[in-house]
mmCIF file of C-alpha atoms and ligand atoms in Angstrom:
data_model
loop_
_atom_site.group_PDB
_atom_site.id
_atom_site.type_symbol
_atom_site.label_atom_id
_atom_site.label_comp_id
_atom_site.label_asym_id
_atom_site.label_seq_id
_atom_site.Cartn_x
_atom_site.Cartn_y
_atom_site.Cartn_z
ATOM 1 C CA MET A 57 22.062 -72.141 64.528
ATOM 2 C CA TYR A 58 18.373 -71.827 65.422
ATOM 3 C CA ASP A 59 15.856 -74.265 64.001
ATOM 4 C CA ILE A 60 13.651 -71.387 62.810
ATOM 5 C CA LEU A 61 14.331 -67.706 62.280
ATOM 6 C CA ILE A 62 11.232 -65.519 62.084
ATOM 7 C CA VAL A 63 11.458 -62.019 60.652
ATOM 8 C CA GLY A 64 8.774 -59.787 62.174
ATOM 9 C CA GLY A 65 7.137 -59.856 65.591
ATOM 10 C CA GLY A 66 3.562 -58.991 64.639
ATOM 11 C CA PRO A 67 0.559 -61.298 64.993
ATOM 12 C CA ALA A 68 1.738 -63.617 62.186
ATOM 13 C CA GLY A 69 5.334 -63.852 63.431
ATOM 14 C CA LEU A 70 4.440 -64.381 67.075
ATOM 15 C CA THR A 71 1.778 -66.968 66.231
ATOM 16 C CA ALA A 72 4.329 -68.813 64.089
ATOM 17 C CA ALA A 73 6.801 -68.632 66.991
ATOM 18 C CA ILE A 74 4.256 -70.084 69.427
ATOM 19 C CA TYR A 75 3.441 -72.978 67.083
ATOM 20 C CA ALA A 76 7.116 -73.697 66.412
ATOM 21 C CA ARG A 77 8.053 -73.633 70.110
ATOM 22 C CA ARG A 78 5.163 -75.914 70.949
ATOM 23 C CA ALA A 79 6.561 -78.297 68.304
ATOM 24 C CA GLY A 80 9.880 -78.271 70.182
ATOM 25 C CA LYS A 81 11.889 -76.081 67.801
ATOM 26 C CA SER A 82 14.329 -73.352 68.835
ATOM 27 C CA VAL A 83 13.029 -70.005 67.579
ATOM 28 C CA LEU A 84 14.431 -66.512 67.219
ATOM 29 C CA VAL A 85 12.117 -63.644 66.250
ATOM 30 C CA VAL A 86 13.981 -60.698 64.719
ATOM 31 C CA GLU A 87 11.921 -57.525 64.963
ATOM 32 C CA GLY A 88 12.830 -54.035 63.769
ATOM 33 C CA SER A 89 10.790 -51.989 66.242
ATOM 34 C CA GLY A 90 8.413 -53.316 68.895
ATOM 35 C CA LEU A 91 6.555 -56.598 69.225
ATOM 36 C CA GLY A 92 2.925 -56.455 68.138
ATOM 37 C CA GLY A 93 3.101 -54.916 64.683
ATOM 38 C CA GLN A 94 0.387 -52.739 63.160
ATOM 39 C CA ILE A 95 -2.346 -53.891 65.494
ATOM 40 C CA LEU A 96 -0.629 -51.849 68.210
ATOM 41 C CA SER A 97 -2.121 -48.768 66.510
ATOM 42 C CA SER A 98 -5.645 -50.147 66.450
ATOM 43 C CA PRO A 99 -7.736 -48.512 69.189
ATOM 44 C CA LEU A 100 -10.267 -51.277 69.349
ATOM 45 C CA VAL A 101 -10.332 -54.785 67.907
ATOM 46 C CA GLU A 102 -13.847 -56.184 67.719
ATOM 47 C CA ASN A 103 -13.390 -59.069 65.314
ATOM 48 C CA TRP A 104 -11.007 -61.369 67.116
ATOM 49 C CA PRO A 105 -13.164 -64.458 67.681
ATOM 50 C CA GLY A 106 -14.031 -65.098 71.297
ATOM 51 C CA GLN A 107 -13.172 -61.601 72.503
ATOM 52 C CA ALA A 108 -15.893 -59.029 71.894
ATOM 53 C CA ALA A 109 -13.615 -55.999 72.283
ATOM 54 C CA VAL A 110 -9.963 -55.491 73.156
ATOM 55 C CA SER A 111 -7.441 -52.737 72.476
ATOM 56 C CA GLY A 112 -4.741 -53.614 69.938
ATOM 57 C CA ALA A 113 -2.073 -52.824 72.546
ATOM 58 C CA ASP A 114 -3.555 -55.196 75.144
ATOM 59 C CA TRP A 115 -4.022 -57.908 72.540
ATOM 60 C CA SER A 116 -0.398 -57.728 71.381
ATOM 61 C CA GLU A 117 0.954 -57.565 74.900
ATOM 62 C CA ALA A 118 -0.839 -60.797 75.788
ATOM 63 C CA LEU A 119 0.480 -62.430 72.605
ATOM 64 C CA SER A 120 4.069 -61.294 73.276
ATOM 65 C CA ARG A 121 3.878 -62.598 76.850
ATOM 66 C CA GLN A 122 2.537 -65.943 75.644
ATOM 67 C CA ALA A 123 5.442 -66.271 73.184
ATOM 68 C CA ALA A 124 8.061 -65.262 75.776
ATOM 69 C CA ASP A 125 6.648 -67.717 78.345
ATOM 70 C CA LEU A 126 7.105 -70.503 75.792
ATOM 71 C CA GLY A 127 10.783 -69.630 75.388
ATOM 72 C CA VAL A 128 10.663 -67.689 72.121
ATOM 73 C CA GLU A 129 13.824 -65.579 71.850
ATOM 74 C CA THR A 130 13.730 -62.069 70.415
ATOM 75 C CA ALA A 131 16.338 -59.796 68.818
ATOM 76 C CA PHE A 132 15.408 -56.175 68.165
ATOM 77 C CA ARG A 133 17.191 -55.510 64.894
ATOM 78 C CA GLN A 134 16.234 -54.314 61.423
ATOM 79 C CA VAL A 135 17.017 -57.103 58.976
ATOM 80 C CA LYS A 136 18.771 -55.731 55.907
ATOM 81 C CA ALA A 137 19.496 -58.919 53.995
ATOM 82 C CA ALA A 138 18.782 -62.629 53.922
ATOM 83 C CA GLU A 139 20.752 -65.287 52.104
ATOM 84 C CA PRO A 140 21.103 -69.053 51.903
ATOM 85 C CA ILE A 141 24.105 -70.595 53.669
ATOM 86 C CA GLU A 142 25.253 -74.177 54.236
ATOM 87 C CA GLY A 143 22.451 -75.945 56.116
ATOM 88 C CA GLY A 144 20.113 -72.961 56.309
ATOM 89 C CA PHE A 145 19.833 -69.196 56.025
ATOM 90 C CA MET A 146 21.553 -66.122 57.385
ATOM 91 C CA LEU A 147 19.946 -62.819 58.266
ATOM 92 C CA THR A 148 22.092 -59.714 58.375
ATOM 93 C CA ALA A 149 21.073 -56.856 60.644
ATOM 94 C CA GLY A 150 23.742 -54.168 60.863
ATOM 95 C CA ARG A 151 26.873 -55.817 62.299
ATOM 96 C CA LYS A 152 24.866 -58.718 63.693
ATOM 97 C CA SER A 153 23.928 -61.843 61.823
ATOM 98 C CA PHE A 154 21.630 -64.700 62.754
ATOM 99 C CA GLU A 155 21.534 -68.239 61.386
ATOM 100 C CA GLY A 156 18.631 -70.646 61.170
ATOM 101 C CA ARG A 157 17.766 -73.868 59.384
ATOM 102 C CA ALA A 158 14.398 -72.533 58.212
ATOM 103 C CA LEU A 159 13.085 -69.027 57.699
ATOM 104 C CA ILE A 160 9.592 -67.596 58.151
ATOM 105 C CA LEU A 161 9.116 -64.086 56.783
ATOM 106 C CA CYS A 162 6.370 -62.156 58.585
ATOM 107 C CA THR A 163 7.419 -58.660 57.619
ATOM 108 C CA GLY A 164 3.892 -57.203 57.629
ATOM 109 C CA ALA A 165 3.257 -53.894 55.940
ATOM 110 C CA LYS A 166 4.030 -50.295 56.817
ATOM 111 C CA HIS A 167 1.668 -47.316 56.967
ATOM 112 C CA ARG A 168 1.259 -45.793 53.526
ATOM 113 C CA HIS A 169 1.934 -42.046 53.360
ATOM 114 C CA LEU A 170 -0.083 -39.548 51.319
ATOM 115 C CA GLY A 171 3.015 -38.347 49.495
ATOM 116 C CA LEU A 172 2.226 -34.673 50.063
ATOM 117 C CA PRO A 173 4.930 -32.021 50.105
ATOM 118 C CA ARG A 174 6.235 -31.545 53.692
ATOM 119 C CA GLU A 175 4.367 -34.612 54.971
ATOM 120 C CA GLU A 176 7.573 -36.212 56.274
ATOM 121 C CA GLU A 177 8.847 -33.108 58.074
ATOM 122 C CA LEU A 178 5.477 -32.621 59.799
ATOM 123 C CA VAL A 179 5.415 -36.168 61.199
ATOM 124 C CA GLY A 180 5.259 -35.736 64.983
ATOM 125 C CA ARG A 181 4.335 -32.080 64.471
ATOM 126 C CA GLY A 182 0.714 -32.633 63.632
ATOM 127 C CA VAL A 183 0.902 -35.484 61.137
ATOM 128 C CA SER A 184 0.505 -38.949 62.625
ATOM 129 C CA TYR A 185 -0.233 -42.477 61.439
ATOM 130 C CA CYS A 186 -1.509 -43.780 64.778
ATOM 131 C CA ALA A 187 -4.619 -42.409 66.493
ATOM 132 C CA THR A 188 -4.172 -44.463 69.655
ATOM 133 C CA CYS A 189 -0.575 -43.328 70.029
ATOM 134 C CA ASP A 190 -1.048 -39.601 69.403
ATOM 135 C CA GLY A 191 -4.791 -38.876 69.714
ATOM 136 C CA ALA A 192 -4.487 -37.586 73.286
ATOM 137 C CA PHE A 193 -2.444 -34.590 72.041
ATOM 138 C CA TYR A 194 -5.640 -33.245 70.479
ATOM 139 C CA ALA A 195 -8.030 -33.985 73.356
ATOM 140 C CA GLY A 196 -10.859 -31.448 73.421
ATOM 141 C CA GLY A 197 -9.778 -29.909 70.107
ATOM 142 C CA GLU A 198 -10.324 -30.496 66.410
ATOM 143 C CA THR A 199 -8.519 -32.999 64.275
ATOM 144 C CA ALA A 200 -8.782 -34.783 60.920
ATOM 145 C CA VAL A 201 -8.458 -38.327 59.620
ATOM 146 C CA ALA A 202 -7.627 -39.225 56.008
ATOM 147 C CA GLY A 203 -8.842 -42.496 54.488
ATOM 148 C CA GLY A 204 -11.942 -44.594 54.007
ATOM 149 C CA GLY A 205 -10.950 -48.106 55.137
ATOM 150 C CA ASP A 206 -11.385 -49.809 58.499
ATOM 151 C CA SER A 207 -8.307 -48.087 59.916
ATOM 152 C CA ALA A 208 -9.627 -44.621 59.092
ATOM 153 C CA LEU A 209 -13.114 -45.435 60.394
ATOM 154 C CA GLN A 210 -11.704 -46.894 63.618
ATOM 155 C CA SER A 211 -9.387 -43.924 64.062
ATOM 156 C CA ALA A 212 -12.221 -41.421 63.516
ATOM 157 C CA LEU A 213 -14.425 -43.248 66.022
ATOM 158 C CA TYR A 214 -11.626 -43.385 68.577
ATOM 159 C CA LEU A 215 -10.740 -39.703 68.158
ATOM 160 C CA SER A 216 -14.402 -38.660 68.345
ATOM 161 C CA GLY A 217 -14.362 -39.931 71.927
ATOM 162 C CA ILE A 218 -11.631 -37.517 72.973
ATOM 163 C CA CYS A 219 -11.812 -34.614 70.498
ATOM 164 C CA LYS A 220 -14.456 -31.951 70.025
ATOM 165 C CA THR A 221 -14.689 -32.451 66.264
ATOM 166 C CA VAL A 222 -13.155 -34.986 63.886
ATOM 167 C CA TYR A 223 -13.151 -34.340 60.132
ATOM 168 C CA LEU A 224 -13.040 -37.553 58.126
ATOM 169 C CA ILE A 225 -11.608 -36.892 54.688
ATOM 170 C CA HIS A 226 -12.113 -39.553 52.038
ATOM 171 C CA ARG A 227 -11.549 -39.337 48.302
ATOM 172 C CA ARG A 228 -14.792 -41.152 47.379
ATOM 173 C CA GLU A 229 -18.449 -41.133 48.534
ATOM 174 C CA GLU A 230 -18.427 -44.798 49.630
ATOM 175 C CA PHE A 231 -16.244 -46.179 52.361
ATOM 176 C CA ARG A 232 -14.020 -49.166 51.712
ATOM 177 C CA GLY A 233 -14.255 -50.156 55.378
ATOM 178 C CA SER A 234 -16.895 -52.390 56.923
ATOM 179 C CA GLU A 235 -20.553 -51.402 56.946
ATOM 180 C CA ILE A 236 -20.909 -51.598 60.719
ATOM 181 C CA LEU A 237 -18.053 -49.120 61.281
ATOM 182 C CA ALA A 238 -19.282 -46.820 58.499
ATOM 183 C CA ARG A 239 -22.728 -46.709 60.101
ATOM 184 C CA ARG A 240 -21.269 -45.850 63.494
ATOM 185 C CA VAL A 241 -19.198 -43.089 61.922
ATOM 186 C CA ARG A 242 -22.232 -41.605 60.158
ATOM 187 C CA GLU A 243 -24.197 -41.678 63.402
ATOM 188 C CA ARG A 244 -21.487 -40.002 65.518
ATOM 189 C CA GLU A 245 -22.455 -36.336 65.865
ATOM 190 C CA ASN A 246 -18.960 -34.911 66.197
ATOM 191 C CA ILE A 247 -17.579 -36.658 63.093
ATOM 192 C CA VAL A 248 -17.906 -34.362 60.102
ATOM 193 C CA LEU A 249 -17.627 -36.167 56.769
ATOM 194 C CA LYS A 250 -15.588 -34.555 54.029
ATOM 195 C CA LEU A 251 -16.279 -37.022 51.214
ATOM 196 C CA SER A 252 -15.066 -36.865 47.621
ATOM 197 C CA ARG A 253 -12.225 -34.709 48.840
ATOM 198 C CA THR A 254 -8.485 -35.067 48.727
ATOM 199 C CA ILE A 255 -5.870 -33.242 50.721
ATOM 200 C CA GLN A 256 -4.050 -30.902 48.412
ATOM 201 C CA ALA A 257 -1.667 -29.255 50.863
ATOM 202 C CA LEU A 258 -0.513 -29.238 54.462
ATOM 203 C CA GLU A 259 -0.220 -25.788 56.049
ATOM 204 C CA GLY A 260 1.998 -24.585 58.873
ATOM 205 C CA GLU A 261 5.685 -23.849 59.369
ATOM 206 C CA ASP A 262 7.020 -25.660 62.458
ATOM 207 C CA LYS A 263 3.817 -27.575 63.020
ATOM 208 C CA LEU A 264 0.623 -28.359 61.197
ATOM 209 C CA THR A 265 -1.991 -25.602 61.354
ATOM 210 C CA GLY A 266 -4.392 -26.627 58.625
ATOM 211 C CA LEU A 267 -5.226 -28.510 55.452
ATOM 212 C CA VAL A 268 -6.255 -27.480 51.978
ATOM 213 C CA LEU A 269 -8.933 -29.824 50.677
ATOM 214 C CA ARG A 270 -9.924 -30.266 47.056
ATOM 215 C CA ASP A 271 -13.416 -31.324 46.040
ATOM 216 C CA VAL A 272 -12.837 -33.997 43.393
ATOM 217 C CA THR A 273 -16.162 -33.363 41.651
ATOM 218 C CA THR A 274 -16.139 -29.555 41.475
ATOM 219 C CA GLY A 275 -12.395 -28.924 41.717
ATOM 220 C CA GLY A 276 -13.078 -26.274 44.377
ATOM 221 C CA THR A 277 -10.822 -25.924 47.404
ATOM 222 C CA GLU A 278 -11.459 -25.204 51.077
ATOM 223 C CA ARG A 279 -9.306 -24.702 54.172
ATOM 224 C CA LEU A 280 -9.634 -26.736 57.316
ATOM 225 C CA ALA A 281 -7.879 -25.258 60.359
ATOM 226 C CA VAL A 282 -6.790 -28.360 62.285
ATOM 227 C CA PRO A 283 -3.599 -28.977 64.281
ATOM 228 C CA GLY A 284 -3.719 -32.740 63.774
ATOM 229 C CA LEU A 285 -4.006 -35.078 60.787
ATOM 230 C CA PHE A 286 -4.174 -38.838 61.169
ATOM 231 C CA VAL A 287 -3.285 -40.542 57.908
ATOM 232 C CA ALA A 288 -4.917 -43.983 57.601
ATOM 233 C CA VAL A 289 -4.706 -44.765 53.895
ATOM 234 C CA GLY A 290 -3.614 -48.370 54.016
ATOM 235 C CA GLN A 291 -0.373 -50.225 54.073
ATOM 236 C CA ALA A 292 2.497 -51.170 51.821
ATOM 237 C CA PRO A 293 4.984 -54.041 52.173
ATOM 238 C CA GLU A 294 8.756 -53.638 52.503
ATOM 239 C CA ASN A 295 9.917 -56.957 51.211
ATOM 240 C CA THR A 296 12.693 -56.075 48.786
ATOM 241 C CA PRO A 297 15.572 -57.286 51.055
ATOM 242 C CA PHE A 298 14.054 -60.761 50.781
ATOM 243 C CA ALA A 299 13.395 -60.772 47.038
ATOM 244 C CA PRO A 300 16.347 -63.143 46.362
ATOM 245 C CA LEU A 301 14.592 -65.807 48.439
ATOM 246 C CA ALA A 302 10.887 -65.275 47.821
ATOM 247 C CA GLU A 303 9.096 -64.032 44.729
ATOM 248 C CA LEU A 304 7.228 -60.690 44.944
ATOM 249 C CA ASP A 305 4.089 -59.643 43.069
ATOM 250 C CA GLU A 306 3.812 -56.280 41.288
ATOM 251 C CA SER A 307 2.809 -54.565 44.562
ATOM 252 C CA GLY A 308 5.732 -56.022 46.472
ATOM 253 C CA TYR A 309 3.847 -58.745 48.398
ATOM 254 C CA PHE A 310 5.318 -62.246 48.692
ATOM 255 C CA ILE A 311 3.798 -64.785 46.362
ATOM 256 C CA ALA A 312 2.861 -67.982 48.191
ATOM 257 C CA GLY A 313 -0.151 -70.200 48.344
ATOM 258 C CA GLU A 314 -2.363 -70.888 51.350
ATOM 259 C CA ASP A 315 0.353 -73.321 52.490
ATOM 260 C CA CYS A 316 2.685 -70.306 52.987
ATOM 261 C CA ARG A 317 5.562 -72.030 51.136
ATOM 262 C CA THR A 318 7.755 -70.022 48.773
ATOM 263 C CA ARG A 319 9.738 -71.186 45.775
ATOM 264 C CA THR A 320 12.798 -71.580 48.059
ATOM 265 C CA PRO A 321 12.727 -74.786 50.126
ATOM 266 C CA GLY A 322 12.891 -73.848 53.805
ATOM 267 C CA VAL A 323 11.503 -70.322 53.316
ATOM 268 C CA PHE A 324 7.915 -69.599 54.343
ATOM 269 C CA VAL A 325 5.883 -66.374 54.474
ATOM 270 C CA ALA A 326 2.972 -65.413 56.696
ATOM 271 C CA GLY A 327 0.654 -62.502 57.414
ATOM 272 C CA ASP A 328 0.101 -59.144 55.741
ATOM 273 C CA CYS A 329 3.346 -59.428 53.737
ATOM 274 C CA ARG A 330 1.821 -62.266 51.673
ATOM 275 C CA ALA A 331 -0.263 -61.611 48.537
ATOM 276 C CA LYS A 332 -3.821 -62.369 49.652
ATOM 277 C CA SER A 333 -7.333 -60.977 49.577
ATOM 278 C CA LEU A 334 -7.990 -60.387 53.280
ATOM 279 C CA ARG A 335 -5.510 -58.860 55.704
ATOM 280 C CA GLN A 336 -6.857 -59.235 59.222
ATOM 281 C CA LEU A 337 -5.650 -60.414 62.617
ATOM 282 C CA THR A 338 -7.413 -63.699 62.011
ATOM 283 C CA THR A 339 -5.713 -64.300 58.659
ATOM 284 C CA ALA A 340 -2.312 -63.242 60.055
ATOM 285 C CA ALA A 341 -2.644 -65.693 62.938
ATOM 286 C CA ALA A 342 -3.898 -68.381 60.563
ATOM 287 C CA ASP A 343 -0.901 -67.858 58.272
ATOM 288 C CA GLY A 344 1.479 -67.950 61.240
ATOM 289 C CA SER A 345 0.201 -71.324 62.361
ATOM 290 C CA VAL A 346 0.229 -72.752 58.817
ATOM 291 C CA ALA A 347 3.734 -71.460 58.059
ATOM 292 C CA ALA A 348 5.187 -72.728 61.352
ATOM 293 C CA THR A 349 3.623 -76.153 60.928
ATOM 294 C CA ALA A 350 4.930 -76.368 57.354
ATOM 295 C CA ALA A 351 8.387 -75.242 58.513
ATOM 296 C CA CYS A 352 8.453 -77.848 61.295
ATOM 297 C CA GLN A 353 7.407 -80.592 58.858
ATOM 298 C CA TRP A 354 10.044 -79.450 56.399
ATOM 299 C CA LEU A 355 12.749 -79.501 59.112
ATOM 300 C CA ASP A 356 11.690 -82.939 60.323
ATOM 301 C CA GLY A 357 11.924 -84.236 56.759
ATOM 302 C CA GLN A 358 15.526 -83.017 56.311
HETATM 303 P P1 NAP B 226 -7.465 -50.154 53.219
HETATM 304 O O1 NAP B 226 -8.589 -51.061 53.544
HETATM 305 O O2 NAP B 226 -6.562 -50.486 52.091
HETATM 306 O O3 NAP B 226 -8.077 -48.695 53.001
HETATM 307 C C1 NAP B 226 -7.255 -47.627 52.612
HETATM 308 C C2 NAP B 226 -8.143 -46.410 52.420
HETATM 309 O O4 NAP B 226 -7.312 -45.279 52.151
HETATM 310 C C3 NAP B 226 -9.124 -46.559 51.267
HETATM 311 O O5 NAP B 226 -10.349 -45.975 51.614
HETATM 312 C C4 NAP B 226 -8.447 -45.764 50.146
HETATM 313 O O6 NAP B 226 -9.353 -45.126 49.289
HETATM 314 C C5 NAP B 226 -7.706 -44.697 50.907
HETATM 315 N N1 NAP B 226 -6.490 -44.254 50.210
HETATM 316 C C6 NAP B 226 -5.466 -45.025 49.759
HETATM 317 N N2 NAP B 226 -4.521 -44.259 49.205
HETATM 318 C C7 NAP B 226 -4.945 -42.987 49.295
HETATM 319 C C8 NAP B 226 -4.394 -41.737 48.897
HETATM 320 N N3 NAP B 226 -3.204 -41.644 48.312
HETATM 321 N N4 NAP B 226 -5.122 -40.621 49.141
HETATM 322 C C9 NAP B 226 -6.318 -40.708 49.775
HETATM 323 N N5 NAP B 226 -6.887 -41.852 50.163
HETATM 324 C C10 NAP B 226 -6.199 -42.989 49.939
HETATM 325 O O7 NAP B 226 -6.464 -49.971 54.483
HETATM 326 P P2 NAP B 226 -6.754 -50.035 56.048
HETATM 327 O O8 NAP B 226 -7.942 -49.258 56.418
HETATM 328 O O9 NAP B 226 -5.460 -49.694 56.700
HETATM 329 O O10 NAP B 226 -7.051 -51.572 56.306
HETATM 330 C C11 NAP B 226 -6.109 -52.571 55.885
HETATM 331 C C12 NAP B 226 -6.620 -53.947 56.265
HETATM 332 O O11 NAP B 226 -6.620 -54.087 57.688
HETATM 333 C C13 NAP B 226 -8.066 -54.174 55.799
HETATM 334 O O12 NAP B 226 -8.212 -55.518 55.447
HETATM 335 C C14 NAP B 226 -8.870 -53.874 57.041
HETATM 336 O O13 NAP B 226 -10.109 -54.552 57.069
HETATM 337 C C15 NAP B 226 -7.939 -54.364 58.149
HETATM 338 N N6 NAP B 226 -8.195 -53.626 59.412
HETATM 339 C C16 NAP B 226 -8.982 -54.210 60.344
HETATM 340 C C17 NAP B 226 -9.258 -53.537 61.528
HETATM 341 C C18 NAP B 226 -10.110 -54.165 62.568
HETATM 342 O O14 NAP B 226 -10.603 -53.502 63.436
HETATM 343 N N7 NAP B 226 -10.312 -55.448 62.516
HETATM 344 C C19 NAP B 226 -8.751 -52.262 61.756
HETATM 345 C C20 NAP B 226 -7.946 -51.702 60.780
HETATM 346 C C21 NAP B 226 -7.691 -52.386 59.604
HETATM 347 P P3 NAP B 226 -10.228 -45.961 48.215
HETATM 348 O O15 NAP B 226 -11.265 -46.675 49.023
HETATM 349 O O16 NAP B 226 -10.765 -44.911 47.321
HETATM 350 O O17 NAP B 226 -9.270 -46.874 47.534
#
């Protein structure tokens, strides 16, 4: 039985793992896909203190290496269920199960989809949720980004460096993302703003060939012939497997205070999966360190 099981190998989970290892605990991180989490899809991170600019991929690679060098163990499995057992908790992932005395849930949040007809079948055929991963497919051509938050602004800026034209489609006139990014977007000549517009339909049979946009003020529609659409409309948690252990709010985020403790003794939550007002790398890392420290104290008190 490990001292601490951590679900999720993003910035919160890996930071928690580093803190727990440095406190002498045995740690297993169980991660469903790859280490790094959502920041892997961020082309450029410019608000990590002490580092003016770094790609999300480089940042996560350094973090993963740091955790591995400290002896953090990793299992690449999708956790389907978590339950209390004698002396701790058990995670079930397919036919495998893992046991730990304490549990830190760092499940993050997944890319939200637009919910358009045929969106799912066109994923990988023109529809993408990661500009850094798939942007190169559209180098020199035209593409579109949907959303008005930091992710959409960053994606549009990144794509404008490799594509001829980038259409940024947002359902309102004002951006939700930060002012500095919005200003850069407005100044970039090859980013064409399509504001107060929603995407009504995706066109194309085997692959995306265009979009139908709807003007939310006039109701009029227009066609945009683009082979690529990058959807960056925020994130949603996937915390239901853990609901028996930690309370969820109406949007599905874990309810816990700044101390990252849940209502279940021995269960802690950290990062984007927690109900909070600011979801950033800094707050994920902060949560990870708080949750791990609280978990270590809790274990030492047992
Ligand atoms: P977000 O801030 O929640 O923004 C989501 C955007 O998508 C909003 O503009 C929203 O429109 C729009 N949207 C949501 N649902 C939509 C729908 N069904 N149809 C059309 N538009 C829709 O999400 P995010 O940009 O992914 O950012 C999440 C968090 O990560 C934020 O805290 C952000 O600051 C942070 N982040 C930081 C960096 C960085 O470089 N440090 C990079 C990426 C993200 P409305 O504005 O109208 O609601």
